[in-house]
Amino acid sequence: MNTAVTVNDVTQVYVTEQRATLAIQHMHFAIQQGEFVSLIGPSGCGKTTVLSIIAGLISPTVGTVSIAGEQVSGPSTRVGYMLQQDYLFPWRTIFDNAAIGLELQGLLTETKKQVVLHLLEEMGLLSFKDYYPAQLSGGMRQRVALVRTLATDPEILLLDEPFSALDYQTKLQLEDLVVETLRAKKKTALLVTHDISEAIAMSDRVIVLEPKPGRIRQEFIIPEEIRTALPFTAREKLGFHTLFRTIWQEFGGDPHE
Ligand code: ADP
Ligand code: MG
């Protein structure tokens, strides 16, 4: 297997007029092509910082990040980013929102328009293509955001708590849809979440971070039986709850953080 992402001994210090914050320290891990990895840890432990560095949005204070062996020096079309908020433009239709990445890259050809329509169809959104975001539910809007992310065909998807603003039922449905879609398209994914159960259900591997500064505490390889199931059924597999309890204890830290 080839390495998709390498985070090479990265440390990030944020400096503001008031203070310097050591957000992450000596972060070191790799993600293989096609692998689905989750980073979990409490709020403020540096999860978003890691994603922003991989996305090339900030350059780390110390260390480097490589994508397919090439050092990251800025944003690239190889990486797609999906956030907790969908950031859809209210004045653009669903289709125009889904196609915006391609449009900004000047790549919105007739063929690519068909790709966007096909993705909307896969996500059950085709009949809503001429609607506006305000006419859609939160779950549907996140599906649009997923289409927008996939439309530019990135190799790596960074998912920053994309389900945390959704109700539980919608979140479970979307977890299955995301895993199914990314598996079929053989994408590499890094999910950031504070939800242990979501991380176990969706991933091949879970990296637990410890807070302040963010450092890797431990890594868990998800057993095959859980890993190969879709997230909803993965939760019913033997061993899921034992693993949940182990990671819960590892998660530890201050519950009031
Ligand atoms: P998480 O996503 O795990 O909640 P973040 O990566 O957002 O954590 O933040 C890690 C730490 O860095 C926090 O203490 C946060 O306050 C700080 N931080 C994040 N972004 C900035 C920034 N742009 N400027 C200053 N401090 C920041
Ligand atoms: Mg965050």
mmCIF file of C-alpha atoms and ligand atoms in Angstrom:
data_model
loop_
_atom_site.group_PDB
_atom_site.id
_atom_site.type_symbol
_atom_site.label_atom_id
_atom_site.label_comp_id
_atom_site.label_asym_id
_atom_site.label_seq_id
_atom_site.Cartn_x
_atom_site.Cartn_y
_atom_site.Cartn_z
ATOM 1 C CA MET A 1 0.000 0.000 0.000
ATOM 2 C CA ASN A 2 1.158 3.537 -0.710
ATOM 3 C CA THR A 3 1.260 6.309 1.827
ATOM 4 C CA ALA A 4 -1.286 9.047 1.118
ATOM 5 C CA VAL A 5 -0.482 11.461 3.936
ATOM 6 C CA THR A 6 2.516 11.799 6.234
ATOM 7 C CA VAL A 7 2.420 14.163 9.188
ATOM 8 C CA ASN A 8 6.065 14.407 10.062
ATOM 9 C CA ASP A 9 6.782 15.492 13.643
ATOM 10 C CA VAL A 10 4.558 18.555 13.452
ATOM 11 C CA THR A 11 4.345 21.173 16.186
ATOM 12 C CA GLN A 12 2.068 24.177 15.966
ATOM 13 C CA VAL A 13 2.266 27.290 18.099
ATOM 14 C CA TYR A 14 -0.327 30.028 17.643
ATOM 15 C CA VAL A 15 0.941 33.438 18.567
ATOM 16 C CA THR A 16 -1.476 36.270 19.258
ATOM 17 C CA GLU A 17 -0.879 39.622 20.948
ATOM 18 C CA GLN A 18 -2.080 38.162 24.252
ATOM 19 C CA ARG A 19 -0.431 34.747 24.301
ATOM 20 C CA ALA A 20 1.297 31.884 22.561
ATOM 21 C CA THR A 21 -0.653 28.610 22.454
ATOM 22 C CA LEU A 22 1.073 25.296 21.904
ATOM 23 C CA ALA A 23 -1.774 23.667 19.973
ATOM 24 C CA ILE A 24 -0.103 20.421 18.868
ATOM 25 C CA GLN A 25 3.261 18.948 19.691
ATOM 26 C CA HIS A 26 5.345 16.278 17.946
ATOM 27 C CA MET A 27 2.415 14.966 15.972
ATOM 28 C CA HIS A 28 3.580 12.078 13.835
ATOM 29 C CA PHE A 29 1.458 9.671 11.828
ATOM 30 C CA ALA A 30 0.816 8.390 8.318
ATOM 31 C CA ILE A 31 -2.313 7.427 6.426
ATOM 32 C CA GLN A 32 -2.246 4.784 3.715
ATOM 33 C CA GLN A 33 -4.053 5.192 0.407
ATOM 34 C CA GLY A 34 -7.698 4.208 0.768
ATOM 35 C CA GLU A 35 -7.499 4.147 4.539
ATOM 36 C CA PHE A 36 -10.126 5.795 6.770
ATOM 37 C CA VAL A 37 -8.528 7.203 9.915
ATOM 38 C CA SER A 38 -10.188 9.094 12.761
ATOM 39 C CA LEU A 39 -8.564 11.550 15.124
ATOM 40 C CA ILE A 40 -10.436 11.835 18.385
ATOM 41 C CA GLY A 41 -9.888 14.000 21.393
ATOM 42 C CA PRO A 42 -11.652 16.637 23.472
ATOM 43 C CA SER A 43 -12.440 20.114 22.239
ATOM 44 C CA GLY A 44 -9.340 22.292 21.941
ATOM 45 C CA CYS A 45 -6.841 19.430 21.608
ATOM 46 C CA GLY A 46 -5.719 20.537 18.148
ATOM 47 C CA LYS A 47 -7.796 18.367 15.804
ATOM 48 C CA THR A 48 -8.815 21.194 13.469
ATOM 49 C CA THR A 49 -5.244 22.480 13.533
ATOM 50 C CA VAL A 50 -3.982 19.120 12.197
ATOM 51 C CA LEU A 51 -6.523 19.212 9.357
ATOM 52 C CA SER A 52 -5.705 22.833 8.492
ATOM 53 C CA ILE A 53 -2.024 21.917 8.267
ATOM 54 C CA ILE A 54 -2.710 18.882 6.042
ATOM 55 C CA ALA A 55 -4.965 21.071 3.873
ATOM 56 C CA GLY A 56 -2.099 23.541 3.486
ATOM 57 C CA LEU A 57 -4.138 26.364 5.021
ATOM 58 C CA ILE A 58 -1.521 26.975 7.699
ATOM 59 C CA SER A 59 2.113 25.991 7.594
ATOM 60 C CA PRO A 60 3.306 24.293 10.767
ATOM 61 C CA THR A 61 5.705 25.998 13.164
ATOM 62 C CA VAL A 62 7.891 22.881 13.114
ATOM 63 C CA GLY A 63 7.720 19.759 10.940
ATOM 64 C CA THR A 64 6.285 18.962 7.536
ATOM 65 C CA VAL A 65 3.321 17.293 5.891
ATOM 66 C CA SER A 66 3.560 15.282 2.684
ATOM 67 C CA ILE A 67 0.831 14.134 0.357
ATOM 68 C CA ALA A 68 1.805 11.158 -1.790
ATOM 69 C CA GLY A 69 5.439 11.951 -0.949
ATOM 70 C CA GLU A 70 5.232 15.630 -1.944
ATOM 71 C CA GLN A 71 5.670 18.260 0.732
ATOM 72 C CA VAL A 72 2.591 20.427 1.274
ATOM 73 C CA SER A 73 3.262 24.141 0.781
ATOM 74 C CA GLY A 74 -0.269 25.464 0.286
ATOM 75 C CA PRO A 75 -3.817 24.425 -0.586
ATOM 76 C CA SER A 76 -4.117 21.817 -3.319
ATOM 77 C CA THR A 77 -6.893 20.197 -5.326
ATOM 78 C CA ARG A 78 -5.678 16.814 -4.074
ATOM 79 C CA VAL A 79 -7.379 17.560 -0.758
ATOM 80 C CA GLY A 80 -11.092 18.119 -0.087
ATOM 81 C CA TYR A 81 -12.336 19.610 3.168
ATOM 82 C CA MET A 82 -15.754 19.095 4.753
ATOM 83 C CA LEU A 83 -16.737 20.986 7.874
ATOM 84 C CA GLN A 84 -19.347 20.907 10.608
ATOM 85 C CA GLN A 85 -21.126 23.834 8.998
ATOM 86 C CA ASP A 86 -22.017 23.315 5.378
ATOM 87 C CA TYR A 87 -21.101 26.855 4.251
ATOM 88 C CA LEU A 88 -23.512 26.680 1.329
ATOM 89 C CA PHE A 89 -24.203 30.014 -0.328
ATOM 90 C CA PRO A 90 -27.878 30.824 0.348
ATOM 91 C CA TRP A 91 -28.313 32.664 -2.961
ATOM 92 C CA ARG A 92 -27.026 29.776 -5.092
ATOM 93 C CA THR A 93 -29.069 26.734 -6.046
ATOM 94 C CA ILE A 94 -28.104 23.270 -4.818
ATOM 95 C CA PHE A 95 -26.533 22.478 -8.176
ATOM 96 C CA ASP A 96 -24.604 25.764 -8.249
ATOM 97 C CA ASN A 97 -23.397 25.175 -4.696
ATOM 98 C CA ALA A 98 -22.329 21.615 -5.496
ATOM 99 C CA ALA A 99 -20.465 22.801 -8.590
ATOM 100 C CA ILE A 100 -18.725 25.801 -7.021
ATOM 101 C CA GLY A 101 -15.343 24.103 -6.520
ATOM 102 C CA LEU A 102 -15.167 23.125 -10.174
ATOM 103 C CA GLU A 103 -16.404 26.566 -11.193
ATOM 104 C CA LEU A 104 -13.712 28.324 -9.135
ATOM 105 C CA GLN A 105 -11.079 26.088 -10.701
ATOM 106 C CA GLY A 106 -12.436 26.957 -14.155
ATOM 107 C CA LEU A 107 -13.181 23.289 -14.770
ATOM 108 C CA LEU A 108 -16.974 23.276 -14.996
ATOM 109 C CA THR A 109 -17.269 21.647 -18.429
ATOM 110 C CA GLU A 110 -20.381 19.840 -19.703
ATOM 111 C CA THR A 111 -18.788 16.532 -18.666
ATOM 112 C CA LYS A 112 -18.114 17.824 -15.155
ATOM 113 C CA LYS A 113 -21.696 19.137 -14.918
ATOM 114 C CA GLN A 114 -22.815 15.560 -15.576
ATOM 115 C CA VAL A 115 -20.452 14.372 -12.814
ATOM 116 C CA VAL A 116 -22.066 16.813 -10.366
ATOM 117 C CA LEU A 117 -25.565 15.693 -11.409
ATOM 118 C CA HIS A 118 -24.550 12.069 -10.987
ATOM 119 C CA LEU A 119 -23.172 12.731 -7.498
ATOM 120 C CA LEU A 120 -26.376 14.594 -6.567
ATOM 121 C CA GLU A 121 -28.303 11.543 -7.761
ATOM 122 C CA GLU A 122 -26.128 9.198 -5.686
ATOM 123 C CA MET A 123 -26.880 11.331 -2.623
ATOM 124 C CA GLY A 124 -30.617 11.349 -3.350
ATOM 125 C CA LEU A 125 -30.586 15.044 -4.155
ATOM 126 C CA LEU A 126 -31.184 15.191 -7.896
ATOM 127 C CA SER A 127 -34.791 16.369 -7.588
ATOM 128 C CA PHE A 128 -33.592 19.211 -5.335
ATOM 129 C CA LYS A 129 -30.954 20.542 -7.715
ATOM 130 C CA ASP A 130 -32.853 23.778 -8.403
ATOM 131 C CA TYR A 131 -33.792 24.361 -4.751
ATOM 132 C CA TYR A 132 -31.987 26.772 -2.431
ATOM 133 C CA PRO A 133 -30.168 25.691 0.778
ATOM 134 C CA ALA A 134 -32.843 27.203 3.070
ATOM 135 C CA GLN A 135 -35.381 24.781 1.573
ATOM 136 C CA LEU A 136 -33.340 21.727 2.653
ATOM 137 C CA SER A 137 -32.872 19.989 6.014
ATOM 138 C CA GLY A 138 -29.507 20.005 7.811
ATOM 139 C CA GLY A 139 -28.764 16.441 6.708
ATOM 140 C CA MET A 140 -29.554 17.247 3.093
ATOM 141 C CA ARG A 141 -27.333 20.322 3.207
ATOM 142 C CA GLN A 142 -24.442 18.212 4.521
ATOM 143 C CA ARG A 143 -25.062 15.820 1.616
ATOM 144 C CA VAL A 144 -24.749 18.800 -0.737
ATOM 145 C CA ALA A 145 -21.495 19.735 1.001
ATOM 146 C CA LEU A 146 -20.276 16.169 0.441
ATOM 147 C CA VAL A 147 -21.143 16.383 -3.264
ATOM 148 C CA ARG A 148 -19.319 19.729 -3.469
ATOM 149 C CA THR A 149 -16.259 18.135 -1.837
ATOM 150 C CA LEU A 150 -16.328 15.057 -4.086
ATOM 151 C CA ALA A 151 -17.038 16.995 -7.293
ATOM 152 C CA THR A 152 -13.428 18.143 -7.645
ATOM 153 C CA ASP A 153 -12.343 14.495 -7.196
ATOM 154 C CA PRO A 154 -9.816 14.981 -4.366
ATOM 155 C CA GLU A 155 -7.630 12.019 -3.386
ATOM 156 C CA ILE A 156 -7.937 12.826 0.304
ATOM 157 C CA LEU A 157 -10.969 13.952 2.245
ATOM 158 C CA LEU A 158 -10.609 15.844 5.500
ATOM 159 C CA LEU A 159 -13.804 15.683 7.534
ATOM 160 C CA ASP A 160 -13.995 18.054 10.491
ATOM 161 C CA GLU A 161 -16.864 16.934 12.742
ATOM 162 C CA PRO A 162 -19.203 16.906 9.738
ATOM 163 C CA PHE A 163 -22.064 15.209 11.619
ATOM 164 C CA SER A 164 -21.941 16.997 14.948
ATOM 165 C CA ALA A 165 -24.631 19.565 14.155
ATOM 166 C CA LEU A 166 -27.109 16.906 12.996
ATOM 167 C CA ASP A 167 -29.783 15.000 14.899
ATOM 168 C CA TYR A 168 -28.828 11.455 15.842
ATOM 169 C CA GLN A 169 -30.859 9.618 13.209
ATOM 170 C CA THR A 170 -29.627 11.830 10.366
ATOM 171 C CA LYS A 171 -26.073 11.486 11.620
ATOM 172 C CA LEU A 172 -26.278 7.657 11.547
ATOM 173 C CA GLN A 173 -27.697 7.693 8.012
ATOM 174 C CA LEU A 174 -25.032 10.086 6.820
ATOM 175 C CA GLU A 175 -22.227 8.041 8.404
ATOM 176 C CA ASP A 176 -23.296 5.032 6.328
ATOM 177 C CA LEU A 177 -23.602 7.121 3.177
ATOM 178 C CA VAL A 178 -20.160 8.687 3.632
ATOM 179 C CA VAL A 179 -18.400 5.371 4.328
ATOM 180 C CA GLU A 180 -20.165 3.627 1.450
ATOM 181 C CA THR A 181 -19.345 6.453 -0.971
ATOM 182 C CA LEU A 182 -15.696 6.862 0.056
ATOM 183 C CA ARG A 183 -15.115 3.107 -0.048
ATOM 184 C CA ALA A 184 -16.640 2.791 -3.512
ATOM 185 C CA LYS A 185 -14.537 5.696 -4.768
ATOM 186 C CA LYS A 186 -11.429 4.390 -2.964
ATOM 187 C CA LYS A 187 -10.783 7.713 -1.245
ATOM 188 C CA THR A 188 -8.439 8.280 1.660
ATOM 189 C CA ALA A 189 -10.142 9.974 4.604
ATOM 190 C CA LEU A 190 -9.213 11.642 7.861
ATOM 191 C CA LEU A 191 -12.174 12.268 10.146
ATOM 192 C CA VAL A 192 -11.967 14.478 13.195
ATOM 193 C CA THR A 193 -14.570 13.886 15.881
ATOM 194 C CA HIS A 194 -15.127 13.869 19.621
ATOM 195 C CA ASP A 195 -17.611 11.005 19.220
ATOM 196 C CA ILE A 196 -15.853 7.725 20.067
ATOM 197 C CA SER A 197 -18.626 5.537 18.730
ATOM 198 C CA GLU A 198 -18.648 7.376 15.392
ATOM 199 C CA ALA A 199 -14.872 7.004 15.115
ATOM 200 C CA ILE A 200 -14.948 3.241 15.772
ATOM 201 C CA ALA A 201 -17.932 2.652 13.490
ATOM 202 C CA MET A 202 -16.480 4.537 10.514
ATOM 203 C CA SER A 203 -12.738 3.942 10.623
ATOM 204 C CA ASP A 204 -9.997 1.458 9.878
ATOM 205 C CA ARG A 205 -7.894 3.067 12.585
ATOM 206 C CA VAL A 206 -8.543 5.486 15.457
ATOM 207 C CA ILE A 207 -5.890 7.845 16.790
ATOM 208 C CA VAL A 208 -6.617 9.171 20.280
ATOM 209 C CA LEU A 209 -5.136 12.580 21.071
ATOM 210 C CA GLU A 210 -4.414 13.944 24.467
ATOM 211 C CA PRO A 211 -5.243 17.567 25.209
ATOM 212 C CA LYS A 212 -3.098 20.639 25.619
ATOM 213 C CA PRO A 213 -0.922 20.309 23.759
ATOM 214 C CA GLY A 214 -2.376 17.805 21.295
ATOM 215 C CA ARG A 215 -0.202 14.711 21.144
ATOM 216 C CA ILE A 216 -0.909 11.166 20.103
ATOM 217 C CA ARG A 217 -1.885 9.142 23.134
ATOM 218 C CA GLN A 218 -2.671 5.833 21.466
ATOM 219 C CA GLU A 219 -3.723 4.182 18.223
ATOM 220 C CA PHE A 220 -6.321 1.493 17.761
ATOM 221 C CA ILE A 221 -6.645 -0.722 14.697
ATOM 222 C CA ILE A 222 -10.315 -1.516 14.265
ATOM 223 C CA PRO A 223 -10.937 -5.285 14.042
ATOM 224 C CA GLU A 224 -11.925 -6.518 10.607
ATOM 225 C CA GLU A 225 -15.458 -7.515 11.532
ATOM 226 C CA ILE A 226 -16.265 -3.969 12.648
ATOM 227 C CA ARG A 227 -14.209 -2.303 9.941
ATOM 228 C CA THR A 228 -15.834 -4.082 7.006
ATOM 229 C CA ALA A 229 -19.400 -3.440 8.186
ATOM 230 C CA LEU A 230 -21.172 -0.154 7.489
ATOM 231 C CA PRO A 231 -21.181 2.147 10.562
ATOM 232 C CA PHE A 232 -24.767 1.410 11.601
ATOM 233 C CA THR A 233 -24.277 -2.376 11.707
ATOM 234 C CA ALA A 234 -20.704 -2.028 12.981
ATOM 235 C CA ARG A 235 -22.219 -0.788 16.259
ATOM 236 C CA GLU A 236 -23.955 -4.172 16.694
ATOM 237 C CA LYS A 237 -20.805 -6.240 16.185
ATOM 238 C CA LEU A 238 -19.244 -8.267 18.928
ATOM 239 C CA GLY A 239 -16.298 -6.383 20.340
ATOM 240 C CA PHE A 240 -17.653 -2.912 19.543
ATOM 241 C CA HIS A 241 -18.552 -2.121 23.130
ATOM 242 C CA THR A 242 -15.328 -3.513 24.578
ATOM 243 C CA LEU A 243 -13.390 -1.312 22.174
ATOM 244 C CA PHE A 244 -15.629 1.644 23.034
ATOM 245 C CA ARG A 245 -14.904 1.161 26.738
ATOM 246 C CA THR A 246 -11.155 0.831 26.157
ATOM 247 C CA ILE A 247 -11.022 4.039 24.112
ATOM 248 C CA TRP A 248 -13.319 5.798 26.580
ATOM 249 C CA GLN A 249 -10.830 5.077 29.342
ATOM 250 C CA GLU A 250 -7.958 6.153 27.109
ATOM 251 C CA PHE A 251 -9.850 9.326 26.209
ATOM 252 C CA GLY A 252 -9.685 10.148 29.901
ATOM 253 C CA GLY A 253 -8.535 13.717 30.498
ATOM 254 C CA ASP A 254 -10.625 16.303 32.229
ATOM 255 C CA PRO A 255 -14.346 15.795 31.527
ATOM 256 C CA HIS A 256 -14.865 19.543 31.952
ATOM 257 C CA GLU A 257 -12.477 20.536 29.170
HETATM 258 P P1 ADP B 1 -9.984 21.236 18.225
HETATM 259 O O1 ADP B 1 -10.328 21.234 16.782
HETATM 260 O O2 ADP B 1 -9.492 19.910 18.738
HETATM 261 O O3 ADP B 1 -11.113 21.737 19.082
HETATM 262 P P2 ADP B 1 -8.176 23.433 17.554
HETATM 263 O O4 ADP B 1 -7.193 22.883 16.610
HETATM 264 O O5 ADP B 1 -9.275 24.249 17.008
HETATM 265 O O6 ADP B 1 -8.753 22.243 18.476
HETATM 266 O O7 ADP B 1 -7.415 24.327 18.641
HETATM 267 C C1 ADP B 1 -6.301 23.874 19.411
HETATM 268 C C2 ADP B 1 -5.812 24.994 20.321
HETATM 269 O O8 ADP B 1 -5.273 26.052 19.548
HETATM 270 C C3 ADP B 1 -6.903 25.610 21.177
HETATM 271 O O9 ADP B 1 -6.338 25.952 22.418
HETATM 272 C C4 ADP B 1 -7.301 26.852 20.411
HETATM 273 O O10 ADP B 1 -7.783 27.837 21.266
HETATM 274 C C5 ADP B 1 -5.981 27.258 19.765
HETATM 275 N N1 ADP B 1 -6.183 27.921 18.469
HETATM 276 C C6 ADP B 1 -6.776 27.374 17.369
HETATM 277 N N2 ADP B 1 -6.761 28.218 16.330
HETATM 278 C C7 ADP B 1 -6.134 29.340 16.766
HETATM 279 C C8 ADP B 1 -5.776 30.599 16.149
HETATM 280 N N3 ADP B 1 -6.062 30.847 14.868
HETATM 281 N N4 ADP B 1 -5.131 31.512 16.910
HETATM 282 C C9 ADP B 1 -4.828 31.257 18.203
HETATM 283 N N5 ADP B 1 -5.117 30.105 18.838
HETATM 284 C C10 ADP B 1 -5.752 29.155 18.137
HETATM 285 MG MG MG B 2 -12.127 21.627 15.831
#
